Amino acid sequence: MKLWLSLALGITSLVVQVFAGEVEITQNARKRQQCNGMYSRSAWGGDTDPFIETTFIKIDPTGDEDPVVSLVIFEWKDEPLVGVWKSDDASEKTYVCDDDAINAKLCTAEQKGEFVLAPDTAEKSKNPVETKLIHLKNPETINYPIKKTGYYCVGTLAVAEQEYKAAVEFRNAYGELQAAQIAKLPFYGGLTIVYAVLGIFWAFLYVQNRHDILPVQNYITAIIVFLIVEQLMTWGFYDYSNNHGNNALAKFLMIIVAILNAGRNSFSFFLLLIVCMGYGVVKPSLGKLMWYVRILALCHFVFGVIYAIASLTITPDNAGPLVLLVILPLAATLTAFYVWTLNSLNLTMKDLLERKQHIKAMMYKKLWWCILASIVVIFGFFFLNSFTFAGRSDPGFVPKHWKTRWFILDGWLNIVYLVDIAFVAYLWRPTANNRRFAMSDEIAQDDEGFEIASFGGSLDEEDARSPDPMHDSANGQLSPVPPKPMNDNHPPRQSLDGETIFAVGEDADKWSEDDSPRNSAEKTRLTGKSD
């Protein structure tokens, strides 16, 4: 019960961070400013105009106090226009219009308490920059309309170290999802369609050759169906969250998606391992090894779910040495899959090559190249991203990459996985000769040509089986007397020179034993005798 409660709490925090358009602002240095990407209405469509709405919580002060907070809303490209330098040698900008700023003519008395903006802000800014002085005794709601796509920020600063709290809603025209996450909606919808098309083609071949299906092809069928369901559930989660926001059903769908993702990883490693072991093509059965592989896949699934729960419930600040108890088991099962899979693939290819099974070996050679290409792509992508993320400390990193960060973290790995599973399905697709190909061995042929043993012996065997009554095999002379039965131990001929091997043509008809008058006259003419 405690496990599911922790998971629910972790899911709640994740959904709030990722999908809720409402964030909190306080006097804490880390929460004074909140930024988020925003799309214009024309970018993704929608029923309402996008906006940023800031609502401060009312405070009831004691006496005649009037607590105030400075507020500014701007697009990140206009950030240099917020605050001004008092002098060339100043150590930092002046952000709030106070008495010193008024005396320095950085702002006017009417602007006291507001953020100080550059004098030519109206001309240089690409989007409106709005600043207000908020009276917490009776705070007003500030609504900032979004006309252009960009990365917008809401900044606050207390004039007299006043505690405050406000809620900022970044509301896009299309729905509740954050702008940085909305691209996942069509992405996972497209993946669902692609997997469905792959499943249709696979189902057609499966039904067409249903009487000749290998066991490994049943596993491939199962994972294709699983992937269609998993991608559909993921798309459904994003679609429901976009339409209905953060509610109980959204949290439940998030739990289902996390479990399905762990199941996909375990199932994929399981399938790849049994394929590399030669199951169904080289070996009809794996015996006890199949149970060991299933146990490893089950352990990896359990550890994957535990890791998902831990990642949702434990923040980096609270992480301690106990986190290793969650990470190490998952790392151990993952390493076991990698080592076992690559070792099995090498042993299978070696066995096939030693037995001269070149066609089957070529299948596994293609699989080896597929795995190698995937590893190269993954490491190459991480290598290139390392240069990109090296500038993560730069304040402009997120504003520049907020639209594509989802693809870097999640999207491209799904595409690599799609290519791999499609390639494996293509290599092991159902055909008309599945079982014949799997259960038979290719005849080894080491030589390019062939040898001719003894024409004489072969011809003698033919003569022994079907002797020609009109052809004397000893001297090639004709004889009117029917030949005696030939001895099976007839010695082989020493030479074929001058002898007829095949009698082809009309003359063969002349030596027929037919009793027709024509043949009788011909026989009398040749022998000089009559019957």
mmCIF file with all atom_site columns, N, CA, C and O in Angstrom, residues 184 187-188 191 194-195 227 230-231 234 261 264-265 406-421:
data_model
loop_
_atom_site.group_PDB
_atom_site.id
_atom_site.type_symbol
_atom_site.label_atom_id
_atom_site.label_alt_id
_atom_site.label_comp_id
_atom_site.label_asym_id
_atom_site.label_entity_id
_atom_site.label_seq_id
_atom_site.pdbx_PDB_ins_code
_atom_site.Cartn_x
_atom_site.Cartn_y
_atom_site.Cartn_z
_atom_site.occupancy
_atom_site.B_iso_or_equiv
_atom_site.pdbx_formal_charge
_atom_site.auth_seq_id
_atom_site.auth_comp_id
_atom_site.auth_asym_id
_atom_site.auth_atom_id
_atom_site.pdbx_PDB_model_num
ATOM 1   N N  . LYS A 1 184 ? 4.932  16.056 -28.469 1.00 0.00 ? 184 LYS A N  1
ATOM 2   C CA . LYS A 1 184 ? 4.836  14.623 -28.211 1.00 0.00 ? 184 LYS A CA 1
ATOM 3   C C  . LYS A 1 184 ? 3.477  14.065 -28.625 1.00 0.00 ? 184 LYS A C  1
ATOM 4   O O  . LYS A 1 184 ? 3.362  12.861 -28.907 1.00 0.00 ? 184 LYS A O  1
ATOM 5   N N  . PHE A 1 187 ? 3.666  13.178 -32.232 1.00 0.00 ? 187 PHE A N  1
ATOM 6   C CA . PHE A 1 187 ? 4.771  12.232 -32.384 1.00 0.00 ? 187 PHE A CA 1
ATOM 7   C C  . PHE A 1 187 ? 4.333  10.821 -32.002 1.00 0.00 ? 187 PHE A C  1
ATOM 8   O O  . PHE A 1 187 ? 4.520  9.865  -32.767 1.00 0.00 ? 187 PHE A O  1
ATOM 9   N N  . TYR A 1 188 ? 3.736  10.673 -30.828 1.00 0.00 ? 188 TYR A N  1
ATOM 10  C CA . TYR A 1 188 ? 3.294  9.351  -30.402 1.00 0.00 ? 188 TYR A CA 1
ATOM 11  C C  . TYR A 1 188 ? 2.077  8.886  -31.187 1.00 0.00 ? 188 TYR A C  1
ATOM 12  O O  . TYR A 1 188 ? 1.888  7.668  -31.381 1.00 0.00 ? 188 TYR A O  1
ATOM 13  N N  . LEU A 1 191 ? 3.726  7.444  -34.240 1.00 0.00 ? 191 LEU A N  1
ATOM 14  C CA . LEU A 1 191 ? 4.335  6.143  -33.939 1.00 0.00 ? 191 LEU A CA 1
ATOM 15  C C  . LEU A 1 191 ? 3.271  5.051  -33.836 1.00 0.00 ? 191 LEU A C  1
ATOM 16  O O  . LEU A 1 191 ? 3.493  3.911  -34.290 1.00 0.00 ? 191 LEU A O  1
ATOM 17  N N  . VAL A 1 194 ? 2.379  4.071  -37.350 1.00 0.00 ? 194 VAL A N  1
ATOM 18  C CA . VAL A 1 194 ? 3.461  3.308  -37.989 1.00 0.00 ? 194 VAL A CA 1
ATOM 19  C C  . VAL A 1 194 ? 3.489  1.875  -37.467 1.00 0.00 ? 194 VAL A C  1
ATOM 20  O O  . VAL A 1 194 ? 3.601  0.912  -38.248 1.00 0.00 ? 194 VAL A O  1
ATOM 21  N N  . TYR A 1 195 ? 3.383  1.709  -36.159 1.00 0.00 ? 195 TYR A N  1
ATOM 22  C CA . TYR A 1 195 ? 3.365  0.354  -35.603 1.00 0.00 ? 195 TYR A CA 1
ATOM 23  C C  . TYR A 1 195 ? 2.124  -0.407 -36.047 1.00 0.00 ? 195 TYR A C  1
ATOM 24  O O  . TYR A 1 195 ? 2.178  -1.636 -36.257 1.00 0.00 ? 195 TYR A O  1
ATOM 25  N N  . LEU A 1 227 ? 3.547  -3.262 -28.667 1.00 0.00 ? 227 LEU A N  1
ATOM 26  C CA . LEU A 1 227 ? 4.013  -1.918 -29.025 1.00 0.00 ? 227 LEU A CA 1
ATOM 27  C C  . LEU A 1 227 ? 2.859  -1.046 -29.509 1.00 0.00 ? 227 LEU A C  1
ATOM 28  O O  . LEU A 1 227 ? 2.819  0.153  -29.216 1.00 0.00 ? 227 LEU A O  1
ATOM 29  N N  . GLU A 1 230 ? 1.050  -0.053 -26.362 1.00 0.00 ? 230 GLU A N  1
ATOM 30  C CA . GLU A 1 230 ? 1.847  0.865  -25.541 1.00 0.00 ? 230 GLU A CA 1
ATOM 31  C C  . GLU A 1 230 ? 1.885  2.267  -26.142 1.00 0.00 ? 230 GLU A C  1
ATOM 32  O O  . GLU A 1 230 ? 1.702  3.268  -25.431 1.00 0.00 ? 230 GLU A O  1
ATOM 33  N N  . GLN A 1 231 ? 2.104  2.369  -27.440 1.00 0.00 ? 231 GLN A N  1
ATOM 34  C CA . GLN A 1 231 ? 2.135  3.682  -28.085 1.00 0.00 ? 231 GLN A CA 1
ATOM 35  C C  . GLN A 1 231 ? 0.761  4.334  -28.075 1.00 0.00 ? 231 GLN A C  1
ATOM 36  O O  . GLN A 1 231 ? 0.645  5.553  -27.901 1.00 0.00 ? 231 GLN A O  1
ATOM 37  N N  . THR A 1 234 ? 0.261  5.715  -24.592 1.00 0.00 ? 234 THR A N  1
ATOM 38  C CA . THR A 1 234 ? 1.074  6.916  -24.390 1.00 0.00 ? 234 THR A CA 1
ATOM 39  C C  . THR A 1 234 ? 0.444  8.118  -25.075 1.00 0.00 ? 234 THR A C  1
ATOM 40  O O  . THR A 1 234 ? 0.344  9.208  -24.494 1.00 0.00 ? 234 THR A O  1
ATOM 41  N N  . ASN A 1 261 ? 6.122  1.021  -20.317 1.00 0.00 ? 261 ASN A N  1
ATOM 42  C CA . ASN A 1 261 ? 7.459  1.342  -20.797 1.00 0.00 ? 261 ASN A CA 1
ATOM 43  C C  . ASN A 1 261 ? 8.490  0.374  -20.232 1.00 0.00 ? 261 ASN A C  1
ATOM 44  O O  . ASN A 1 261 ? 9.379  -0.094 -20.955 1.00 0.00 ? 261 ASN A O  1
ATOM 45  N N  . ARG A 1 264 ? 8.024  -2.863 -22.074 1.00 0.00 ? 264 ARG A N  1
ATOM 46  C CA . ARG A 1 264 ? 8.578  -2.842 -23.427 1.00 0.00 ? 264 ARG A CA 1
ATOM 47  C C  . ARG A 1 264 ? 10.082 -3.082 -23.401 1.00 0.00 ? 264 ARG A C  1
ATOM 48  O O  . ARG A 1 264 ? 10.618 -3.849 -24.225 1.00 0.00 ? 264 ARG A O  1
ATOM 49  N N  . ASN A 1 265 ? 10.789 -2.443 -22.470 1.00 0.00 ? 265 ASN A N  1
ATOM 50  C CA . ASN A 1 265 ? 12.233 -2.630 -22.390 1.00 0.00 ? 265 ASN A CA 1
ATOM 51  C C  . ASN A 1 265 ? 12.588 -4.086 -22.101 1.00 0.00 ? 265 ASN A C  1
ATOM 52  O O  . ASN A 1 265 ? 13.471 -4.670 -22.753 1.00 0.00 ? 265 ASN A O  1
ATOM 53  N N  . TRP A 1 406 ? 12.584 17.933 -26.026 1.00 0.00 ? 406 TRP A N  1
ATOM 54  C CA . TRP A 1 406 ? 11.854 16.673 -25.862 1.00 0.00 ? 406 TRP A CA 1
ATOM 55  C C  . TRP A 1 406 ? 12.382 15.610 -26.810 1.00 0.00 ? 406 TRP A C  1
ATOM 56  O O  . TRP A 1 406 ? 12.457 14.414 -26.458 1.00 0.00 ? 406 TRP A O  1
ATOM 57  N N  . PHE A 1 407 ? 12.748 16.009 -28.020 1.00 0.00 ? 407 PHE A N  1
ATOM 58  C CA . PHE A 1 407 ? 13.257 15.044 -28.997 1.00 0.00 ? 407 PHE A CA 1
ATOM 59  C C  . PHE A 1 407 ? 14.643 14.548 -28.608 1.00 0.00 ? 407 PHE A C  1
ATOM 60  O O  . PHE A 1 407 ? 14.972 13.372 -28.786 1.00 0.00 ? 407 PHE A O  1
ATOM 61  N N  . ILE A 1 408 ? 15.466 15.435 -28.058 1.00 0.00 ? 408 ILE A N  1
ATOM 62  C CA . ILE A 1 408 ? 16.802 15.049 -27.628 1.00 0.00 ? 408 ILE A CA 1
ATOM 63  C C  . ILE A 1 408 ? 16.727 14.056 -26.471 1.00 0.00 ? 408 ILE A C  1
ATOM 64  O O  . ILE A 1 408 ? 17.505 13.092 -26.413 1.00 0.00 ? 408 ILE A O  1
ATOM 65  N N  . LEU A 1 409 ? 15.783 14.264 -25.570 1.00 0.00 ? 409 LEU A N  1
ATOM 66  C CA . LEU A 1 409 ? 15.686 13.420 -24.388 1.00 0.00 ? 409 LEU A CA 1
ATOM 67  C C  . LEU A 1 409 ? 14.898 12.143 -24.636 1.00 0.00 ? 409 LEU A C  1
ATOM 68  O O  . LEU A 1 409 ? 15.137 11.133 -23.964 1.00 0.00 ? 409 LEU A O  1
ATOM 69  N N  . ASP A 1 410 ? 13.978 12.139 -25.571 1.00 0.00 ? 410 ASP A N  1
ATOM 70  C CA . ASP A 1 410 ? 13.061 11.014 -25.690 1.00 0.00 ? 410 ASP A CA 1
ATOM 71  C C  . ASP A 1 410 ? 12.771 10.589 -27.124 1.00 0.00 ? 410 ASP A C  1
ATOM 72  O O  . ASP A 1 410 ? 12.743 9.396  -27.433 1.00 0.00 ? 410 ASP A O  1
ATOM 73  N N  . GLY A 1 411 ? 12.560 11.532 -28.004 1.00 0.00 ? 411 GLY A N  1
ATOM 74  C CA . GLY A 1 411 ? 12.043 11.224 -29.335 1.00 0.00 ? 411 GLY A CA 1
ATOM 75  C C  . GLY A 1 411 ? 12.950 10.362 -30.187 1.00 0.00 ? 411 GLY A C  1
ATOM 76  O O  . GLY A 1 411 ? 12.507 9.350  -30.757 1.00 0.00 ? 411 GLY A O  1
ATOM 77  N N  . TRP A 1 412 ? 14.230 10.704 -30.283 1.00 0.00 ? 412 TRP A N  1
ATOM 78  C CA . TRP A 1 412 ? 15.110 10.003 -31.217 1.00 0.00 ? 412 TRP A CA 1
ATOM 79  C C  . TRP A 1 412 ? 15.351 8.552  -30.806 1.00 0.00 ? 412 TRP A C  1
ATOM 80  O O  . TRP A 1 412 ? 15.535 7.678  -31.664 1.00 0.00 ? 412 TRP A O  1
ATOM 81  N N  . LEU A 1 413 ? 15.328 8.256  -29.501 1.00 0.00 ? 413 LEU A N  1
ATOM 82  C CA . LEU A 1 413 ? 15.485 6.872  -29.061 1.00 0.00 ? 413 LEU A CA 1
ATOM 83  C C  . LEU A 1 413 ? 14.314 6.014  -29.525 1.00 0.00 ? 413 LEU A C  1
ATOM 84  O O  . LEU A 1 413 ? 14.498 4.840  -29.877 1.00 0.00 ? 413 LEU A O  1
ATOM 85  N N  . ASN A 1 414 ? 13.116 6.588  -29.551 1.00 0.00 ? 414 ASN A N  1
ATOM 86  C CA . ASN A 1 414 ? 11.955 5.848  -30.054 1.00 0.00 ? 414 ASN A CA 1
ATOM 87  C C  . ASN A 1 414 ? 12.083 5.558  -31.542 1.00 0.00 ? 414 ASN A C  1
ATOM 88  O O  . ASN A 1 414 ? 11.626 4.511  -32.017 1.00 0.00 ? 414 ASN A O  1
ATOM 89  N N  . ILE A 1 415 ? 12.693 6.460  -32.288 1.00 0.00 ? 415 ILE A N  1
ATOM 90  C CA . ILE A 1 415 ? 12.879 6.231  -33.724 1.00 0.00 ? 415 ILE A CA 1
ATOM 91  C C  . ILE A 1 415 ? 13.904 5.131  -33.963 1.00 0.00 ? 415 ILE A C  1
ATOM 92  O O  . ILE A 1 415 ? 13.712 4.252  -34.824 1.00 0.00 ? 415 ILE A O  1
ATOM 93  N N  . VAL A 1 416 ? 15.015 5.141  -33.211 1.00 0.00 ? 416 VAL A N  1
ATOM 94  C CA . VAL A 1 416 ? 16.013 4.072  -33.328 1.00 0.00 ? 416 VAL A CA 1
ATOM 95  C C  . VAL A 1 416 ? 15.382 2.722  -32.993 1.00 0.00 ? 416 VAL A C  1
ATOM 96  O O  . VAL A 1 416 ? 15.621 1.715  -33.671 1.00 0.00 ? 416 VAL A O  1
ATOM 97  N N  . TYR A 1 417 ? 14.574 2.697  -31.955 1.00 0.00 ? 417 TYR A N  1
ATOM 98  C CA . TYR A 1 417 ? 13.909 1.453  -31.565 1.00 0.00 ? 417 TYR A CA 1
ATOM 99  C C  . TYR A 1 417 ? 12.958 0.973  -32.653 1.00 0.00 ? 417 TYR A C  1
ATOM 100 O O  . TYR A 1 417 ? 12.897 -0.231 -32.961 1.00 0.00 ? 417 TYR A O  1
ATOM 101 N N  . LEU A 1 418 ? 12.220 1.895  -33.262 1.00 0.00 ? 418 LEU A N  1
ATOM 102 C CA . LEU A 1 418 ? 11.302 1.532  -34.344 1.00 0.00 ? 418 LEU A CA 1
ATOM 103 C C  . LEU A 1 418 ? 12.053 0.898  -35.506 1.00 0.00 ? 418 LEU A C  1
ATOM 104 O O  . LEU A 1 418 ? 11.634 -0.129 -36.061 1.00 0.00 ? 418 LEU A O  1
ATOM 105 N N  . VAL A 1 419 ? 13.172 1.492  -35.904 1.00 0.00 ? 419 VAL A N  1
ATOM 106 C CA . VAL A 1 419 ? 13.964 0.953  -37.016 1.00 0.00 ? 419 VAL A CA 1
ATOM 107 C C  . VAL A 1 419 ? 14.472 -0.446 -36.676 1.00 0.00 ? 419 VAL A C  1
ATOM 108 O O  . VAL A 1 419 ? 14.433 -1.365 -37.512 1.00 0.00 ? 419 VAL A O  1
ATOM 109 N N  . ASP A 1 420 ? 14.935 -0.645 -35.453 1.00 0.00 ? 420 ASP A N  1
ATOM 110 C CA . ASP A 1 420 ? 15.467 -1.949 -35.058 1.00 0.00 ? 420 ASP A CA 1
ATOM 111 C C  . ASP A 1 420 ? 14.386 -3.025 -35.063 1.00 0.00 ? 420 ASP A C  1
ATOM 112 O O  . ASP A 1 420 ? 14.598 -4.125 -35.599 1.00 0.00 ? 420 ASP A O  1
ATOM 113 N N  . ILE A 1 421 ? 13.237 -2.733 -34.485 1.00 0.00 ? 421 ILE A N  1
ATOM 114 C CA . ILE A 1 421 ? 12.185 -3.752 -34.411 1.00 0.00 ? 421 ILE A CA 1
ATOM 115 C C  . ILE A 1 421 ? 11.632 -4.048 -35.806 1.00 0.00 ? 421 ILE A C  1
ATOM 116 O O  . ILE A 1 421 ? 11.280 -5.194 -36.121 1.00 0.00 ? 421 ILE A O  1
#
